[in-house]
Amino acid sequence: MTESVVRAVDKNAERWRWLLYVALALAGAMLTFVGAQAQQNAAEDTAFRKLIDGYCEAWSTGTADAPAKFYAQDDGLVFYDVAPFAYHSWKEYHDGVQTAILNNAASIKLTAGKDLRVTRRGLIAWTTVPMHLAEKTKEGKTTELDLRYTGIWEKRAASWVLVHEHLSTPLAGN
């Protein structure tokens, strides 16, 4: 082989080697990004699991004062509950649930299921999770309800607060 052919082959091999290095660097960067995103998602899921569990513990105290810290206090926000149909501010929700449910309860326990789903877009996140409500009234009547829960959360300062939620229960037999 002539010297010019050898140089051309070496130059071509060097280009391919350089392309391989660039491709490997890009693949490494992509894997790092995907891994970091997975870690962030896991951290958010853990944070929202703690938030939802704290929310359930607060409602289980039997007073509407305890869960107030989880809610935005703005007028006009809509919260759907199992009874009555809707509330149009945290104050209305607080007073309505206290009167309709909590004042009549000797004990109440709200627990979140394991199937928590969290979706986040910037400062807004929504959560869905099945819940279970066990209530014993002051008259001794017990009620057990399986609930579907959807919460719309907004990041305000360092805290996530509910700006909308929807609780419902399936019809009997479903």
Coordinates of C-alpha atoms in Angstrom, one line a residue:
M1 CA 0.0 0.0 0.0
T2 CA 1.1 3.4 -0.7
E3 CA 1.7 6.0 2.0
S4 CA -1.2 8.1 0.8
V5 CA -3.6 5.2 1.0
V6 CA -2.4 4.3 4.5
R7 CA -3.0 7.9 5.6
A8 CA -6.5 8.0 4.1
V9 CA -7.3 4.7 5.9
D10 CA -5.9 6.1 9.2
K11 CA -7.8 9.3 8.8
N12 CA -11.1 7.5 8.1
A13 CA -10.5 5.2 11.1
E14 CA -9.9 8.3 13.2
R15 CA -13.2 9.9 12.1
W16 CA -15.1 6.7 12.9
R17 CA -13.4 6.5 16.3
W18 CA -14.3 10.2 17.0
L19 CA -17.9 9.5 15.9
L20 CA -18.0 6.5 18.3
Y21 CA -16.7 8.6 21.2
V22 CA -19.4 11.3 20.5
A23 CA -22.1 8.6 20.3
L24 CA -21.0 7.1 23.6
A25 CA -20.9 10.5 25.3
L26 CA -24.4 11.2 24.1
A27 CA -25.7 7.8 25.2
G28 CA -24.1 8.4 28.6
A29 CA -25.7 11.8 28.9
M30 CA -29.1 10.4 28.0
L31 CA -28.8 7.6 30.6
T32 CA -27.7 10.1 33.2
F33 CA -30.7 12.3 32.3
V34 CA -33.2 9.4 32.4
G35 CA -31.7 8.2 35.7
A36 CA -32.0 11.7 37.3
Q37 CA -35.6 12.0 36.1
A38 CA -36.4 8.6 37.6
Q39 CA -34.9 9.6 40.9
Q40 CA -36.8 12.9 40.9
N41 CA -40.1 11.1 40.1
A42 CA -39.4 8.6 43.0
A43 CA -38.6 11.5 45.4
E44 CA -41.9 13.3 44.4
D45 CA -43.9 10.1 44.8
T46 CA -42.4 9.7 48.3
A47 CA -43.1 13.3 49.1
F48 CA -46.7 13.0 48.0
R49 CA -47.2 9.7 49.8
K50 CA -46.2 11.5 53.0
L51 CA -48.5 14.4 52.1
I52 CA -51.5 12.1 51.5
D53 CA -50.8 10.1 54.6
G54 CA -50.6 13.3 56.7
Y55 CA -53.8 14.5 55.0
C56 CA -55.6 11.2 56.1
E57 CA -54.2 11.5 59.6
A58 CA -55.5 15.1 59.9
W59 CA -59.0 14.2 58.7
S60 CA -58.9 11.2 61.1
T61 CA -58.6 13.6 64.1
G62 CA -62.4 14.2 63.9
T63 CA -62.0 18.0 63.5
A64 CA -61.9 20.0 60.3
D65 CA -59.3 22.3 61.9
A66 CA -56.5 19.7 61.6
P67 CA -56.6 19.3 57.8
A68 CA -56.8 23.1 57.1
K69 CA -53.1 23.3 56.5
F70 CA -53.5 21.1 53.4
Y71 CA -55.9 23.5 51.7
A72 CA -55.6 26.8 49.9
Q73 CA -57.8 29.3 51.7
D74 CA -58.9 31.3 48.5
D75 CA -62.5 32.0 48.1
G76 CA -64.2 30.4 45.1
L77 CA -62.2 27.2 45.1
V78 CA -64.4 24.1 44.6
F79 CA -64.2 20.9 46.7
Y80 CA -66.4 18.0 46.0
D81 CA -67.1 15.6 48.9
V82 CA -69.3 12.6 49.4
A83 CA -71.9 14.8 51.2
P84 CA -73.2 17.3 50.3
F85 CA -72.3 17.8 46.7
A86 CA -69.9 20.7 46.6
Y87 CA -68.3 23.4 48.7
H88 CA -67.1 26.7 47.2
S89 CA -64.3 27.7 49.6
W90 CA -62.2 26.2 52.3
K91 CA -64.4 27.9 55.0
E92 CA -67.6 26.5 53.5
Y93 CA -65.9 23.1 53.2
H94 CA -64.6 23.2 56.8
D95 CA -68.0 24.3 58.3
G96 CA -70.0 21.9 56.1
V97 CA -68.0 18.7 56.8
Q98 CA -67.7 19.6 60.5
T99 CA -71.5 19.9 60.8
A100 CA -72.6 17.2 58.4
I101 CA -70.1 14.5 59.4
L102 CA -67.5 15.2 62.1
N103 CA -69.8 16.5 64.8
N104 CA -71.8 13.3 64.7
A105 CA -68.7 11.0 64.7
A106 CA -67.4 9.2 67.8
S107 CA -64.5 8.1 65.7
I108 CA -63.4 8.5 62.1
K109 CA -60.5 6.9 60.2
L110 CA -59.5 7.8 56.7
T111 CA -56.7 5.8 55.1
A112 CA -55.2 6.0 51.6
G113 CA -54.6 2.9 49.5
K114 CA -51.3 1.9 48.0
D115 CA -52.2 2.8 44.4
L116 CA -51.1 6.5 44.6
R117 CA -50.6 8.1 41.3
V118 CA -48.8 11.5 41.0
T119 CA -48.6 13.6 37.9
R120 CA -46.8 17.0 38.0
R121 CA -46.6 19.8 35.6
G122 CA -44.6 22.7 37.0
L123 CA -46.3 24.1 40.1
I124 CA -49.4 22.0 39.6
A125 CA -49.7 18.3 40.5
W126 CA -52.6 16.0 40.7
T127 CA -53.0 12.8 42.7
T128 CA -55.3 9.9 42.5
V129 CA -55.6 7.2 45.1
P130 CA -58.3 4.9 46.5
M131 CA -59.2 5.6 50.1
H132 CA -61.2 4.0 52.9
L133 CA -63.4 5.8 55.4
A134 CA -64.4 4.0 58.6
E135 CA -66.8 6.0 60.8
K136 CA -68.6 5.2 64.1
T137 CA -71.3 7.7 65.0
K138 CA -72.1 8.8 68.5
E139 CA -75.3 6.7 68.2
G140 CA -73.1 3.6 67.6
K141 CA -73.8 3.2 63.9
T142 CA -70.7 2.2 61.8
T143 CA -70.1 3.1 58.2
E144 CA -67.4 1.8 55.9
L145 CA -66.9 3.5 52.5
D146 CA -64.4 2.9 49.8
L147 CA -63.7 6.2 48.1
R148 CA -62.1 7.5 44.9
Y149 CA -59.9 10.5 45.6
T150 CA -58.5 13.1 43.2
G151 CA -56.6 16.1 44.5
I152 CA -55.3 19.0 42.5
W153 CA -52.3 20.5 44.3
E154 CA -50.5 23.8 43.7
K155 CA -47.0 24.6 44.9
R156 CA -47.1 27.8 47.0
A157 CA -43.8 28.9 48.5
A158 CA -42.4 25.7 50.0
S159 CA -45.7 23.8 50.4
W160 CA -48.2 22.0 48.3
V161 CA -51.8 22.9 49.0
L162 CA -55.1 21.6 47.6
V163 CA -56.9 24.0 45.2
H164 CA -59.5 21.4 44.3
E165 CA -60.4 17.9 45.3
H166 CA -63.0 15.3 44.4
L167 CA -64.1 12.5 46.6
S168 CA -66.7 10.0 45.4
T169 CA -67.9 6.6 46.2
P170 CA -69.0 3.9 43.7
L171 CA -72.6 3.0 43.5
A172 CA -73.6 0.0 45.5
G173 CA -72.8 -3.3 43.7
N174 CA -70.0 -1.7 41.6

